Amino acid sequence: MRDETRKWIEFADENLASAKILLEQNLFNACLQNIQKSVEKYLKALLVEKGHKVRKTHSINELVQLLADLQLDMEIADEDCDLLDAIYLPTKYPLGGALPAFEPDIPLCRRCLDIGEKIAAISHKIAQG
């Protein structure tokens, strides 16, 4: 594993661990933010590991597609990518009318946490070769 990849994964692991603590405290927006950030970092870690430049994007869909182009299947459903992309801005900023048709709650956080844990496991496996 490249040193830069390891750094990305360490940051992603920390975001995912933070999300779990935040969920226990019912801090749903912060939990979702950290899950999205962890998934984004895991995906970027794999791009680095494959020798590609990290793009300045927060789109999970875009990153998953870039990895698919490199023959890496992240085993994440399109609707899960859409969900993580949909929660990025609304959980980060109080945008009023820009909020999606959901309210952050325990079931949503658990669903996203499951996605994050799956991506973490796949990312660790790929990065370790």
Tab-separated table of N, CA and C in Angstrom:
chain	number	residue	atom	x	y	z
A	1	MET	N	0.854	-1.180	0.000
A	1	MET	CA	0.000	0.000	0.000
A	1	MET	C	0.900	1.244	0.000
A	2	ARG	N	0.549	2.184	-0.833
A	2	ARG	CA	1.292	3.444	-0.887
A	2	ARG	C	1.077	4.239	0.414
A	3	ASP	N	2.058	5.042	0.779
A	3	ASP	CA	1.931	5.869	1.986
A	3	ASP	C	0.755	6.829	1.879
A	4	GLU	N	0.585	7.430	0.710
A	4	GLU	CA	-0.527	8.371	0.530
A	4	GLU	C	-1.875	7.665	0.669
A	5	THR	N	-1.953	6.448	0.145
A	5	THR	CA	-3.185	5.658	0.284
A	5	THR	C	-3.480	5.410	1.753
A	6	ARG	N	-2.457	5.026	2.495
A	6	ARG	CA	-2.611	4.745	3.929
A	6	ARG	C	-3.153	5.977	4.670
A	7	LYS	N	-2.652	7.138	4.313
A	7	LYS	CA	-3.118	8.379	4.962
A	7	LYS	C	-4.594	8.625	4.673
A	8	TRP	N	-4.993	8.458	3.414
A	8	TRP	CA	-6.405	8.631	3.053
A	8	TRP	C	-7.270	7.659	3.857
A	9	ILE	N	-6.829	6.406	3.937
A	9	ILE	CA	-7.612	5.384	4.646
A	9	ILE	C	-7.670	5.685	6.142
A	10	GLU	N	-6.577	6.137	6.714
A	10	GLU	CA	-6.596	6.496	8.135
A	10	GLU	C	-7.602	7.614	8.414
A	11	PHE	N	-7.627	8.624	7.554
A	11	PHE	CA	-8.596	9.712	7.727
A	11	PHE	C	-10.025	9.182	7.561
A	12	ALA	N	-10.221	8.319	6.581
A	12	ALA	CA	-11.552	7.742	6.346
A	12	ALA	C	-11.991	6.907	7.545
A	13	ASP	N	-11.067	6.096	8.078
A	13	ASP	CA	-11.383	5.286	9.259
A	13	ASP	C	-11.802	6.178	10.431
A	14	GLU	N	-11.107	7.293	10.590
A	14	GLU	CA	-11.431	8.210	11.684
A	14	GLU	C	-12.818	8.828	11.489
A	15	ASN	N	-13.142	9.206	10.248
A	15	ASN	CA	-14.485	9.743	9.978
A	15	ASN	C	-15.562	8.704	10.283
A	16	LEU	N	-15.310	7.456	9.900
A	16	LEU	CA	-16.303	6.406	10.131
A	16	LEU	C	-16.462	6.131	11.630
A	17	ALA	N	-15.357	6.098	12.352
A	17	ALA	CA	-15.431	5.903	13.808
A	17	ALA	C	-16.172	7.075	14.466
A	18	SER	N	-15.926	8.275	13.979
A	18	SER	CA	-16.627	9.458	14.502
A	18	SER	C	-18.126	9.349	14.258
A	19	ALA	N	-18.497	8.872	13.083
A	19	ALA	CA	-19.920	8.729	12.749
A	19	ALA	C	-20.628	7.816	13.743
A	20	LYS	N	-19.970	6.748	14.139
A	20	LYS	CA	-20.575	5.812	15.096
A	20	LYS	C	-20.804	6.491	16.447
A	21	ILE	N	-19.822	7.252	16.892
A	21	ILE	CA	-19.950	7.974	18.170
A	21	ILE	C	-21.058	9.014	18.073
A	22	LEU	N	-21.105	9.724	16.969
A	22	LEU	CA	-22.129	10.752	16.778
A	22	LEU	C	-23.534	10.151	16.736
A	23	LEU	N	-23.678	8.979	16.131
A	23	LEU	CA	-24.977	8.312	16.106
A	23	LEU	C	-25.413	7.948	17.525
A	24	GLU	N	-24.479	7.461	18.331
A	24	GLU	CA	-24.803	7.120	19.722
A	24	GLU	C	-25.311	8.335	20.496
A	25	GLN	N	-24.868	9.516	20.100
A	25	GLN	CA	-25.269	10.759	20.764
A	25	GLN	C	-26.462	11.437	20.075
A	26	ASN	N	-27.061	10.758	19.090
A	26	ASN	CA	-28.194	11.290	18.330
A	26	ASN	C	-27.861	12.585	17.602
A	27	LEU	N	-26.620	12.725	17.182
A	27	LEU	CA	-26.188	13.883	16.393
A	27	LEU	C	-26.197	13.455	14.920
A	28	PHE	N	-27.401	13.457	14.356
A	28	PHE	CA	-27.632	12.820	13.058
A	28	PHE	C	-26.961	13.526	11.887
A	29	ASN	N	-27.052	14.856	11.829
A	29	ASN	CA	-26.410	15.565	10.713
A	29	ASN	C	-24.904	15.328	10.709
A	30	ALA	N	-24.293	15.458	11.862
A	30	ALA	CA	-22.843	15.241	11.955
A	30	ALA	C	-22.490	13.789	11.644
A	31	CYS	N	-23.324	12.860	12.073
A	31	CYS	CA	-23.113	11.451	11.759
A	31	CYS	C	-23.104	11.243	10.250
A	32	LEU	N	-24.129	11.765	9.573
A	32	LEU	CA	-24.230	11.609	8.119
A	32	LEU	C	-23.075	12.293	7.400
A	33	GLN	N	-22.677	13.468	7.874
A	33	GLN	CA	-21.536	14.167	7.267
A	33	GLN	C	-20.291	13.286	7.315
A	34	ASN	N	-20.047	12.690	8.463
A	34	ASN	CA	-18.848	11.881	8.630
A	34	ASN	C	-18.904	10.592	7.828
A	35	ILE	N	-20.073	10.021	7.679
A	35	ILE	CA	-20.196	8.828	6.832
A	35	ILE	C	-19.892	9.193	5.388
A	36	GLN	N	-20.491	10.275	4.905
A	36	GLN	CA	-20.249	10.680	3.519
A	36	GLN	C	-18.764	10.975	3.307
A	37	LYS	N	-18.160	11.689	4.252
A	37	LYS	CA	-16.743	12.030	4.122
A	37	LYS	C	-15.874	10.779	4.150
A	38	SER	N	-16.251	9.800	4.959
A	38	SER	CA	-15.447	8.577	5.010
A	38	SER	C	-15.517	7.826	3.691
A	39	VAL	N	-16.705	7.686	3.142
A	39	VAL	CA	-16.849	6.977	1.860
A	39	VAL	C	-16.064	7.705	0.774
A	40	GLU	N	-16.194	9.007	0.731
A	40	GLU	CA	-15.448	9.797	-0.252
A	40	GLU	C	-13.937	9.543	-0.123
A	41	LYS	N	-13.436	9.526	1.091
A	41	LYS	CA	-11.995	9.329	1.309
A	41	LYS	C	-11.559	7.905	0.973
A	42	TYR	N	-12.379	6.913	1.294
A	42	TYR	CA	-12.031	5.538	0.910
A	42	TYR	C	-11.905	5.427	-0.608
A	43	LEU	N	-12.849	6.016	-1.319
A	43	LEU	CA	-12.825	5.943	-2.780
A	43	LEU	C	-11.616	6.677	-3.345
A	44	LYS	N	-11.312	7.827	-2.781
A	44	LYS	CA	-10.134	8.580	-3.233
A	44	LYS	C	-8.845	7.828	-2.903
A	45	ALA	N	-8.821	7.121	-1.784
A	45	ALA	CA	-7.651	6.312	-1.426
A	45	ALA	C	-7.366	5.273	-2.506
A	46	LEU	N	-8.419	4.672	-3.023
A	46	LEU	CA	-8.223	3.650	-4.057
A	46	LEU	C	-7.749	4.256	-5.363
A	47	LEU	N	-8.230	5.442	-5.671
A	47	LEU	CA	-7.707	6.127	-6.861
A	47	LEU	C	-6.210	6.386	-6.705
A	48	VAL	N	-5.807	6.845	-5.533
A	48	VAL	CA	-4.384	7.081	-5.259
A	48	VAL	C	-3.607	5.772	-5.389
A	49	GLU	N	-4.144	4.713	-4.816
A	49	GLU	CA	-3.461	3.419	-4.848
A	49	GLU	C	-3.250	2.929	-6.279
A	50	LYS	N	-4.178	3.277	-7.147
A	50	LYS	CA	-4.072	2.873	-8.557
A	50	LYS	C	-3.282	3.880	-9.388
A	51	GLY	N	-2.694	4.873	-8.715
A	51	GLY	CA	-1.820	5.814	-9.395
A	51	GLY	C	-2.513	6.962	-10.091
A	52	HIS	N	-3.754	7.225	-9.712
A	52	HIS	CA	-4.511	8.312	-10.324
A	52	HIS	C	-4.575	9.521	-9.410
A	53	LYS	N	-4.647	10.671	-10.022
A	53	LYS	CA	-4.761	11.926	-9.288
A	53	LYS	C	-6.148	12.012	-8.651
A	54	VAL	N	-6.185	12.533	-7.438
A	54	VAL	CA	-7.457	12.703	-6.733
A	54	VAL	C	-8.162	13.932	-7.283
A	55	ARG	N	-9.395	13.729	-7.700
A	55	ARG	CA	-10.195	14.836	-8.228
A	55	ARG	C	-10.829	15.627	-7.097
A	56	LYS	N	-11.037	16.904	-7.338
A	56	LYS	CA	-11.718	17.755	-6.361
A	56	LYS	C	-13.218	17.624	-6.578
A	57	THR	N	-13.758	16.578	-6.011
A	57	THR	CA	-15.190	16.323	-6.096
A	57	THR	C	-15.645	15.691	-4.785
A	58	HIS	N	-16.908	15.894	-4.472
A	58	HIS	CA	-17.510	15.235	-3.320
A	58	HIS	C	-18.537	14.203	-3.776
A	59	SER	N	-18.670	14.007	-5.087
A	59	SER	CA	-19.676	13.114	-5.641
A	59	SER	C	-19.255	11.651	-5.524
A	60	ILE	N	-20.014	10.918	-4.755
A	60	ILE	CA	-19.762	9.483	-4.612
A	60	ILE	C	-20.010	8.792	-5.950
A	61	ASN	N	-21.061	9.193	-6.642
A	61	ASN	CA	-21.339	8.617	-7.970
A	61	ASN	C	-20.144	8.774	-8.903
A	62	GLU	N	-19.591	9.964	-8.950
A	62	GLU	CA	-18.466	10.236	-9.838
A	62	GLU	C	-17.246	9.396	-9.465
A	63	LEU	N	-16.948	9.304	-8.185
A	63	LEU	CA	-15.790	8.535	-7.737
A	63	LEU	C	-15.965	7.040	-8.000
A	64	VAL	N	-17.162	6.533	-7.767
A	64	VAL	CA	-17.435	5.117	-8.041
A	64	VAL	C	-17.275	4.834	-9.527
A	65	GLN	N	-17.720	5.758	-10.372
A	65	GLN	CA	-17.578	5.577	-11.821
A	65	GLN	C	-16.108	5.590	-12.235
A	66	LEU	N	-15.323	6.487	-11.655
A	66	LEU	CA	-13.892	6.524	-11.957
A	66	LEU	C	-13.226	5.196	-11.588
A	67	LEU	N	-13.610	4.628	-10.460
A	67	LEU	CA	-13.050	3.340	-10.044
A	67	LEU	C	-13.544	2.211	-10.942
A	68	ALA	N	-14.797	2.284	-11.368
A	68	ALA	CA	-15.326	1.273	-12.294
A	68	ALA	C	-14.548	1.305	-13.608
A	69	ASP	N	-14.178	2.497	-14.051
A	69	ASP	CA	-13.368	2.628	-15.265
A	69	ASP	C	-12.011	1.949	-15.102
A	70	LEU	N	-11.564	1.796	-13.853
A	70	LEU	CA	-10.299	1.113	-13.551
A	70	LEU	C	-10.519	-0.361	-13.215
A	71	GLN	N	-11.727	-0.833	-13.492
A	71	GLN	CA	-12.109	-2.230	-13.239
A	71	GLN	C	-12.205	-2.563	-11.746
A	72	LEU	N	-12.532	-1.582	-10.938
A	72	LEU	CA	-12.748	-1.809	-9.512
A	72	LEU	C	-14.237	-1.663	-9.207
A	73	ASP	N	-14.860	-2.757	-8.815
A	73	ASP	CA	-16.276	-2.754	-8.474
A	73	ASP	C	-16.420	-2.545	-6.974
A	74	MET	N	-16.990	-1.439	-6.596
A	74	MET	CA	-17.144	-1.111	-5.186
A	74	MET	C	-18.383	-1.747	-4.561
A	75	GLU	N	-19.158	-2.459	-5.353
A	75	GLU	CA	-20.333	-3.180	-4.849
A	75	GLU	C	-21.294	-2.260	-4.096
A	76	ILE	N	-21.453	-1.059	-4.621
A	76	ILE	CA	-22.384	-0.097	-4.024
A	76	ILE	C	-23.476	0.193	-5.055
A	77	ALA	N	-24.705	0.077	-4.627
A	77	ALA	CA	-25.843	0.301	-5.512
A	77	ALA	C	-25.942	1.766	-5.906
A	78	ASP	N	-26.461	1.995	-7.100
A	78	ASP	CA	-26.639	3.373	-7.577
A	78	ASP	C	-27.469	4.199	-6.599
A	79	GLU	N	-28.510	3.595	-6.033
A	79	GLU	CA	-29.359	4.352	-5.109
A	79	GLU	C	-28.610	4.705	-3.818
A	80	ASP	N	-27.643	3.887	-3.424
A	80	ASP	CA	-26.842	4.214	-2.254
A	80	ASP	C	-25.878	5.365	-2.561
A	81	CYS	N	-25.318	5.362	-3.767
A	81	CYS	CA	-24.487	6.503	-4.197
A	81	CYS	C	-25.323	7.773	-4.208
A	82	ASP	N	-26.530	7.665	-4.773
A	82	ASP	CA	-27.428	8.824	-4.833
A	82	ASP	C	-27.763	9.326	-3.429
A	83	LEU	N	-28.000	8.394	-2.506
A	83	LEU	CA	-28.325	8.774	-1.131
A	83	LEU	C	-27.168	9.548	-0.508
A	84	LEU	N	-25.958	9.019	-0.622
A	84	LEU	CA	-24.806	9.701	-0.035
A	84	LEU	C	-24.560	11.054	-0.693
A	85	ASP	N	-24.779	11.131	-2.003
A	85	ASP	CA	-24.645	12.423	-2.685
A	85	ASP	C	-25.732	13.397	-2.225
A	86	ALA	N	-26.927	12.875	-1.979
A	86	ALA	CA	-28.049	13.735	-1.584
A	86	ALA	C	-27.882	14.296	-0.174
A	87	ILE	N	-27.164	13.604	0.684
A	87	ILE	CA	-27.033	14.087	2.064
A	87	ILE	C	-25.860	15.021	2.252
A	88	TYR	N	-24.986	15.138	1.274
A	88	TYR	CA	-23.770	15.928	1.465
A	88	TYR	C	-24.066	17.381	1.861
A	89	LEU	N	-24.678	18.161	0.998
A	89	LEU	CA	-24.921	19.576	1.306
A	89	LEU	C	-25.983	19.806	2.378
A	90	PRO	N	-27.125	19.100	2.326
A	90	PRO	CA	-28.153	19.366	3.333
A	90	PRO	C	-27.715	19.107	4.772
A	91	THR	N	-26.757	18.199	4.978
A	91	THR	CA	-26.323	17.951	6.351
A	91	THR	C	-25.189	18.881	6.756
A	92	LYS	N	-24.625	19.571	5.776
A	92	LYS	CA	-23.500	20.455	6.049
A	92	LYS	C	-23.945	21.905	6.237
A	93	TYR	N	-24.955	22.308	5.500
A	93	TYR	CA	-25.406	23.707	5.525
A	93	TYR	C	-26.920	23.772	5.671
A	94	PRO	N	-27.432	24.722	6.436
A	94	PRO	CA	-28.893	24.897	6.549
A	94	PRO	C	-29.419	25.671	5.340
A	95	LEU	N	-29.731	24.948	4.267
A	95	LEU	CA	-30.099	25.604	3.014
A	95	LEU	C	-31.594	25.800	2.817
A	96	GLY	N	-32.373	25.535	3.825
A	96	GLY	CA	-33.805	25.746	3.690
A	96	GLY	C	-34.431	24.882	2.623
A	97	GLY	N	-34.900	25.479	1.526
A	97	GLY	CA	-35.609	24.770	0.482
A	97	GLY	C	-34.770	23.757	-0.277
A	98	ALA	N	-33.486	23.732	-0.062
A	98	ALA	CA	-32.630	22.778	-0.770
A	98	ALA	C	-32.587	21.416	-0.091
A	99	LEU	N	-33.217	21.300	1.078
A	99	LEU	CA	-33.187	20.018	1.773
A	99	LEU	C	-33.926	18.952	0.984
A	100	PRO	N	-33.393	17.720	0.976
A	100	PRO	CA	-34.064	16.627	0.278
A	100	PRO	C	-35.300	16.186	1.040
A	101	ALA	N	-36.003	15.212	0.482
A	101	ALA	CA	-37.261	14.755	1.065
A	101	ALA	C	-37.005	13.726	2.166
A	102	PHE	N	-36.116	14.008	3.085
A	102	PHE	CA	-35.907	13.159	4.244
A	102	PHE	C	-35.432	13.994	5.416
A	103	GLU	N	-35.671	13.472	6.581
A	103	GLU	CA	-35.209	14.109	7.803
A	103	GLU	C	-34.202	13.157	8.437
A	104	PRO	N	-33.007	13.626	8.762
A	104	PRO	CA	-32.025	12.732	9.379
A	104	PRO	C	-32.574	12.102	10.654
A	105	ASP	N	-32.439	10.783	10.760
A	105	ASP	CA	-32.901	10.061	11.932
A	105	ASP	C	-32.065	8.796	12.104
A	106	ILE	N	-32.369	8.022	13.116
A	106	ILE	CA	-31.594	6.818	13.406
A	106	ILE	C	-31.618	5.823	12.252
A	107	PRO	N	-32.783	5.480	11.678
A	107	PRO	CA	-32.767	4.513	10.575
A	107	PRO	C	-31.932	4.975	9.369
A	108	LEU	N	-32.027	6.245	9.024
A	108	LEU	CA	-31.241	6.755	7.903
A	108	LEU	C	-29.748	6.674	8.219
A	109	CYS	N	-29.382	7.065	9.425
A	109	CYS	CA	-27.969	6.998	9.818
A	109	CYS	C	-27.471	5.556	9.813
A	110	ARG	N	-28.270	4.644	10.283
A	110	ARG	CA	-27.855	3.230	10.292
A	110	ARG	C	-27.709	2.696	8.876
A	111	ARG	N	-28.625	3.072	8.004
A	111	ARG	CA	-28.517	2.646	6.600
A	111	ARG	C	-27.213	3.167	5.992
A	112	CYS	N	-26.932	4.435	6.202
A	112	CYS	CA	-25.713	5.030	5.651
A	112	CYS	C	-24.469	4.443	6.301
A	113	LEU	N	-24.553	4.151	7.584
A	113	LEU	CA	-23.420	3.543	8.279
A	113	LEU	C	-23.122	2.156	7.711
A	114	ASP	N	-24.155	1.405	7.388
A	114	ASP	CA	-23.962	0.092	6.750
A	114	ASP	C	-23.227	0.245	5.416
A	115	ILE	N	-23.618	1.249	4.643
A	115	ILE	CA	-22.949	1.516	3.361
A	115	ILE	C	-21.477	1.861	3.619
A	116	GLY	N	-21.245	2.752	4.572
A	116	GLY	CA	-19.886	3.161	4.896
A	116	GLY	C	-19.018	1.998	5.340
A	117	GLU	N	-19.556	1.129	6.172
A	117	GLU	CA	-18.783	-0.023	6.657
A	117	GLU	C	-18.467	-1.000	5.516
A	118	LYS	N	-19.403	-1.164	4.603
A	118	LYS	CA	-19.158	-2.034	3.449
A	118	LYS	C	-18.041	-1.465	2.572
A	119	ILE	N	-18.110	-0.167	2.293
A	119	ILE	CA	-17.075	0.475	1.477
A	119	ILE	C	-15.732	0.425	2.193
A	120	ALA	N	-15.728	0.585	3.510
A	120	ALA	CA	-14.483	0.506	4.289
A	120	ALA	C	-13.841	-0.867	4.125
A	121	ALA	N	-14.640	-1.919	4.272
A	121	ALA	CA	-14.101	-3.278	4.168
A	121	ALA	C	-13.533	-3.548	2.778
A	122	ILE	N	-14.263	-3.138	1.749
A	122	ILE	CA	-13.806	-3.342	0.371
A	122	ILE	C	-12.532	-2.548	0.120
A	123	SER	N	-12.502	-1.318	0.596
A	123	SER	CA	-11.340	-0.451	0.376
A	123	SER	C	-10.091	-1.001	1.056
A	124	HIS	N	-10.244	-1.439	2.289
A	124	HIS	CA	-9.101	-2.026	2.998
A	124	HIS	C	-8.573	-3.254	2.250
A	125	LYS	N	-9.480	-4.084	1.790
A	125	LYS	CA	-9.082	-5.312	1.080
A	125	LYS	C	-8.332	-4.983	-0.218
A	126	ILE	N	-8.870	-4.063	-1.005
A	126	ILE	CA	-8.227	-3.696	-2.279
A	126	ILE	C	-6.872	-3.033	-2.026
A	127	ALA	N	-6.821	-2.122	-1.077
A	127	ALA	CA	-5.579	-1.380	-0.817
A	127	ALA	C	-4.464	-2.282	-0.301
A	128	GLN	N	-4.841	-3.312	0.421
A	128	GLN	CA	-3.835	-4.224	0.963
A	128	GLN	C	-3.370	-5.246	-0.072
A	129	GLY	N	-4.050	-5.261	-1.214
A	129	GLY	CA	-3.649	-6.134	-2.307
A	129	GLY	C	-4.084	-7.532	-2.086
